[in-house]
Short mmCIF file of C-alpha atoms in Angstrom, two decimals:
data_model
loop_
_atom_site.label_atom_id
_atom_site.label_comp_id
_atom_site.label_asym_id
_atom_site.label_seq_id
_atom_site.Cartn_x
_atom_site.Cartn_y
_atom_site.Cartn_z
CA UNK A 1 -23.76 4.67 5.26
CA UNK A 2 -22.14 4.38 1.83
CA UNK A 3 -18.80 2.74 1.17
CA UNK A 4 -17.05 6.11 0.88
CA UNK A 5 -18.45 7.23 4.23
CA UNK A 6 -17.25 4.03 5.89
CA UNK A 7 -13.79 4.49 4.43
CA UNK A 8 -13.59 8.09 5.64
CA UNK A 9 -14.73 7.05 9.11
CA UNK A 10 -12.02 4.38 9.25
CA UNK A 11 -9.38 6.86 8.13
CA UNK A 12 -10.59 9.49 10.61
CA UNK A 13 -10.34 6.99 13.48
CA UNK A 14 -6.88 6.00 12.31
CA UNK A 15 -5.81 9.67 12.15
CA UNK A 16 -6.91 10.22 15.75
CA UNK A 17 -4.92 7.19 16.93
CA UNK A 18 -1.91 8.25 14.84
CA UNK A 19 -1.96 11.76 16.28
CA UNK A 20 -1.99 10.42 19.84
CA UNK A 21 0.75 7.92 19.05
CA UNK A 22 2.92 10.62 17.48
CA UNK A 23 2.41 12.86 20.51
CA UNK A 24 3.26 10.07 22.94
CA UNK A 25 6.38 9.00 21.07
CA UNK A 26 7.55 12.58 20.58
CA UNK A 27 7.32 13.11 24.34
CA UNK A 28 9.52 10.04 24.73
CA UNK A 29 12.04 11.43 22.23
CA UNK A 30 11.18 8.88 19.53
CA UNK A 31 10.83 9.79 15.85
CA UNK A 32 8.95 7.40 13.54
CA UNK A 33 10.00 6.82 9.93
CA UNK A 34 7.47 5.04 7.69
CA UNK A 35 8.94 3.15 4.71
CA UNK A 36 6.62 2.51 1.75
CA UNK A 37 7.39 0.44 -1.34
CA UNK A 38 6.21 -2.40 -3.52
CA UNK A 39 7.40 -5.98 -2.81
CA UNK A 40 10.93 -6.63 -4.04
CA UNK A 41 12.10 -3.03 -3.90
CA UNK A 42 15.00 -3.99 -1.63
CA UNK A 43 13.80 -1.96 1.34
CA UNK A 44 14.50 -4.72 3.89
CA UNK A 45 18.13 -5.05 2.83
CA UNK A 46 18.54 -1.28 2.70
CA UNK A 47 16.90 -0.83 6.10
CA UNK A 48 19.23 -3.46 7.53
CA UNK A 49 22.18 -1.42 6.31
CA UNK A 50 20.75 1.77 7.83
CA UNK A 51 20.16 0.04 11.17
CA UNK A 52 23.67 -1.42 11.17
CA UNK A 53 25.17 2.00 10.44
CA UNK A 54 23.18 3.53 13.29
CA UNK A 55 24.36 0.80 15.69
CA UNK A 56 27.92 1.38 14.52
CA UNK A 57 27.56 5.09 15.27
CA UNK A 58 25.98 4.46 18.66
CA UNK A 59 22.58 5.87 17.66
CA UNK A 60 19.72 4.09 19.49
CA UNK A 61 17.33 2.89 16.77
CA UNK A 62 14.72 0.16 16.46
CA UNK A 63 12.61 -1.34 13.71
CA UNK A 64 9.12 -2.73 13.31
CA UNK A 65 8.60 -4.74 10.14
CA UNK A 66 5.23 -5.83 8.77
CA UNK A 67 4.26 -8.75 6.58
CA UNK A 68 1.19 -10.85 5.91
CA UNK A 69 3.07 -13.95 7.07
CA UNK A 70 6.51 -15.25 8.22
CA UNK A 71 9.10 -13.54 10.41
CA UNK A 72 11.78 -13.66 7.74
CA UNK A 73 12.31 -9.91 7.54
CA UNK A 74 12.61 -9.48 11.31
CA UNK A 75 15.27 -12.18 11.38
CA UNK A 76 17.18 -10.44 8.59
CA UNK A 77 16.95 -7.01 10.22
CA UNK A 78 17.99 -8.35 13.63
CA UNK A 79 21.44 -9.13 12.20
CA UNK A 80 22.08 -5.38 12.34
CA UNK A 81 22.21 -5.53 16.13
CA UNK A 82 19.24 -3.17 16.51
CA UNK A 83 16.07 -4.17 18.40
CA UNK A 84 13.52 -5.52 15.89
CA UNK A 85 9.95 -6.76 16.11
CA UNK A 86 7.77 -8.47 13.50
CA UNK A 87 4.14 -7.45 13.02
CA UNK A 88 1.98 -9.97 11.18
CA UNK A 89 -1.13 -8.48 9.58
CA UNK A 90 -2.95 -11.80 8.98
CA UNK A 91 -3.82 -10.87 5.42
CA UNK A 92 -4.31 -7.13 5.81
CA UNK A 93 -2.49 -5.30 3.00
CA UNK A 94 -1.39 -2.34 5.13
CA UNK A 95 -0.53 -1.22 8.63
CA UNK A 96 -2.78 0.95 10.77
CA UNK A 97 -1.84 3.18 13.68
CA UNK A 98 -3.59 0.95 16.21
CA UNK A 99 -1.52 -2.06 15.17
CA UNK A 100 1.71 -0.11 15.56
CA UNK A 101 0.66 1.22 18.96
CA UNK A 102 -0.28 -2.23 20.24
CA UNK A 103 2.94 -3.84 18.97
CA UNK A 104 5.10 -1.16 20.58
CA UNK A 105 3.40 -1.49 23.97
CA UNK A 106 5.89 -2.83 26.47
CA UNK A 107 8.57 -3.47 23.84
CA UNK A 108 10.17 -0.29 22.48
CA UNK A 109 13.50 0.33 24.29
CA UNK A 110 13.39 3.49 26.42
CA UNK A 111 16.43 5.09 24.77
CA UNK A 112 15.18 4.73 21.18
CA UNK A 113 15.67 7.85 19.09
CA UNK A 114 14.37 6.63 15.72
CA UNK A 115 11.84 3.88 15.06
CA UNK A 116 11.79 2.64 11.47
CA UNK A 117 8.50 1.05 10.39
CA UNK A 118 8.81 -1.17 7.33
CA UNK A 119 5.28 -1.20 5.97
CA UNK A 120 3.68 -4.07 4.06
CA UNK A 121 5.02 -4.29 0.50
CA UNK A 122 2.25 -2.43 -1.31
CA UNK A 123 2.04 0.97 -3.00
CA UNK A 124 -1.75 1.33 -2.71
CA UNK A 125 -3.45 0.89 0.68
CA UNK A 126 -0.54 1.81 3.00
CA UNK A 127 -0.30 5.27 1.47
CA UNK A 128 -3.62 6.36 3.01
CA UNK A 129 -2.77 5.46 6.61
CA UNK A 130 -0.87 7.74 8.97
CA UNK A 131 1.11 5.61 11.42
CA UNK A 132 2.17 8.45 13.66
CA UNK A 133 5.28 9.01 11.56
CA UNK A 134 7.24 12.21 11.24
CA UNK A 135 9.06 11.14 8.08
CA UNK A 136 7.56 9.11 5.23
CA UNK A 137 9.92 7.63 2.62
CA UNK A 138 8.72 6.08 -0.64
CA UNK A 139 11.22 3.67 -2.21
CA UNK A 140 11.39 2.27 -5.74
CA UNK A 141 13.92 -0.06 -7.36
CA UNK A 142 15.39 0.77 -10.75
CA UNK A 143 13.90 -2.50 -12.05
CA UNK A 144 10.32 -1.34 -11.45
CA UNK A 145 9.94 1.24 -14.22
CA UNK A 146 10.15 5.01 -14.39
CA UNK A 147 6.36 5.50 -14.49
CA UNK A 148 5.62 4.11 -11.00
CA UNK A 149 5.08 7.57 -9.47
CA UNK A 150 2.39 8.25 -12.08
CA UNK A 151 0.73 4.87 -11.49
CA UNK A 152 0.80 5.24 -7.70
CA UNK A 153 0.54 8.99 -7.12
CA UNK A 154 -0.69 8.79 -3.53
CA UNK A 155 2.31 6.74 -2.37
CA UNK A 156 4.82 9.06 -4.00
CA UNK A 157 2.76 12.21 -3.50
CA UNK A 158 2.56 11.62 0.26
CA UNK A 159 6.31 11.13 0.77
CA UNK A 160 8.68 13.57 2.45
CA UNK A 161 11.55 11.79 0.71
CA UNK A 162 11.89 9.41 -2.25
CA UNK A 163 14.65 6.79 -2.46
CA UNK A 164 15.81 5.02 -5.62
CA UNK A 165 17.04 1.54 -4.68
CA UNK A 166 19.25 -1.06 -6.38
CA UNK A 167 21.09 1.62 -8.35
CA UNK A 168 23.83 -0.89 -9.15
CA UNK A 169 21.31 -2.44 -11.56
CA UNK A 170 20.40 0.82 -13.29
CA UNK A 171 22.48 0.23 -16.42
CA UNK A 172 21.45 -3.40 -17.13
CA UNK A 173 17.82 -2.51 -16.33
CA UNK A 174 17.93 0.43 -18.75
CA UNK A 175 16.64 2.72 -16.01
CA UNK A 176 15.99 6.30 -17.14
CA UNK A 177 16.68 8.22 -13.92
CA UNK A 178 15.89 11.62 -15.41
CA UNK A 179 12.43 10.41 -16.47
CA UNK A 180 11.80 8.91 -13.04
CA UNK A 181 12.79 12.11 -11.26
CA UNK A 182 10.55 14.14 -13.56
CA UNK A 183 7.62 11.84 -12.81
CA UNK A 184 8.26 12.13 -9.07
CA UNK A 185 8.17 15.92 -9.37
CA UNK A 186 4.85 15.77 -11.23
CA UNK A 187 3.11 14.16 -8.25
CA UNK A 188 5.22 15.68 -5.48
CA UNK A 189 6.88 18.96 -6.54
CA UNK A 190 9.99 19.82 -4.56
CA UNK A 191 10.51 16.45 -2.88
CA UNK A 192 14.10 15.25 -2.54
CA UNK A 193 15.15 12.04 -4.29
CA UNK A 194 18.10 10.03 -2.91
CA UNK A 195 20.04 7.32 -4.79
CA UNK A 196 20.75 4.19 -2.73
CA UNK A 197 22.39 0.80 -3.10
CA UNK A 198 22.35 -1.71 -0.25
CA UNK A 199 25.26 -3.68 -1.75
CA UNK A 200 27.65 -0.74 -1.95
CA UNK A 201 26.23 1.24 0.95
CA UNK A 202 25.52 4.22 -1.29
CA UNK A 203 22.88 6.47 0.27
CA UNK A 204 22.79 4.64 3.63
CA UNK A 205 24.27 7.56 5.55
CA UNK A 206 22.00 9.99 3.72
CA UNK A 207 18.87 8.12 4.82
CA UNK A 208 20.07 7.90 8.40
CA UNK A 209 20.90 11.61 8.46
CA UNK A 210 17.45 12.52 7.11
CA UNK A 211 15.86 10.40 9.84
CA UNK A 212 17.97 11.99 12.56
CA UNK A 213 17.34 15.51 11.26
CA UNK A 214 13.57 15.32 11.80
CA UNK A 215 14.12 14.63 15.49
CA UNK A 216 14.93 18.31 15.89
CA UNK A 217 12.69 19.90 13.26
CA UNK A 218 9.78 18.68 11.12
CA UNK A 219 10.53 17.91 7.47
CA UNK A 220 10.89 21.08 5.45
CA UNK A 221 9.04 19.51 2.54
CA UNK A 222 5.24 19.34 2.74
CA UNK A 223 3.96 16.58 0.44
CA UNK A 224 0.66 17.47 -1.26
CA UNK A 225 -1.06 14.13 -0.61
CA UNK A 226 0.12 13.22 2.87
CA UNK A 227 -2.58 11.72 5.12
CA UNK A 228 -3.65 13.06 8.48
CA UNK A 229 -1.83 16.12 9.86
CA UNK A 230 0.95 15.94 7.25
CA UNK A 231 -1.21 17.23 4.43
CA UNK A 232 -4.70 18.04 3.22
CA UNK A 233 -5.78 14.81 1.54
CA UNK A 234 -6.09 11.12 2.30
CA UNK A 235 -5.70 10.42 -1.37
CA UNK A 236 -7.27 6.98 -1.26
CA UNK A 237 -6.06 4.97 -4.22
CA UNK A 238 -4.97 7.98 -6.19
CA UNK A 239 -8.31 8.70 -7.90
CA UNK A 240 -8.53 12.17 -6.40
CA UNK A 241 -5.27 13.34 -7.91
CA UNK A 242 -4.41 13.55 -11.57
CA UNK A 243 -0.62 13.45 -12.03
CA UNK A 244 -1.00 14.50 -15.64
CA UNK A 245 -2.48 17.80 -14.45
CA UNK A 246 0.58 18.65 -12.37
CA UNK A 247 3.31 20.71 -14.04
CA UNK A 248 6.69 19.21 -14.70
CA UNK A 249 9.37 20.46 -12.32
#
């Protein structure tokens, strides 16, 4: 069996587990939101704000955060007052559906409406793995460069929603938001992009509302590169999709 065949077999097994996990959680009234970004994008701080807002509003939410090592992020997120668990991957650069299922077993509070999964900080491998989510959000900080969607087309092309983070730093970073949005549309035409800032709270309510909305109806947007049942392609590391060939929105 060649390397490509092995990879497809692994992804197919993951898809089966993800489908069962999604079905089980949906029956329990739980919606899963998968957060993808590179390290340092600010997604932990932003997620903490979203969790705190949900707690303030009386919305039962929980979070599972993944890292190669340390429980630092779980400790930070727990300050929100929401139930939080850390998942250590022991060197693996992404989460898989089986890991999520095993970590949730016996832990997830019965009244949870939305489970946020903070994936490992990586824009490559995590993009190919369905975790049983209903909503996938790709985040990028203004300090990372406007061309990130073109460099990591599978991550951005598999997202139901894109979030710009650290917008308070846009001016000093010289961030060209129009160029970024155009690049997002090249790999994922029609996807919504939301501006956020953890420090000011900008966009926090918008993210929470998007998460709550998919509890009642699937996302209206169908990303072209979503893995598993969300789309038609696993995408791999982006080699099967040429962003330059996509028209500008």
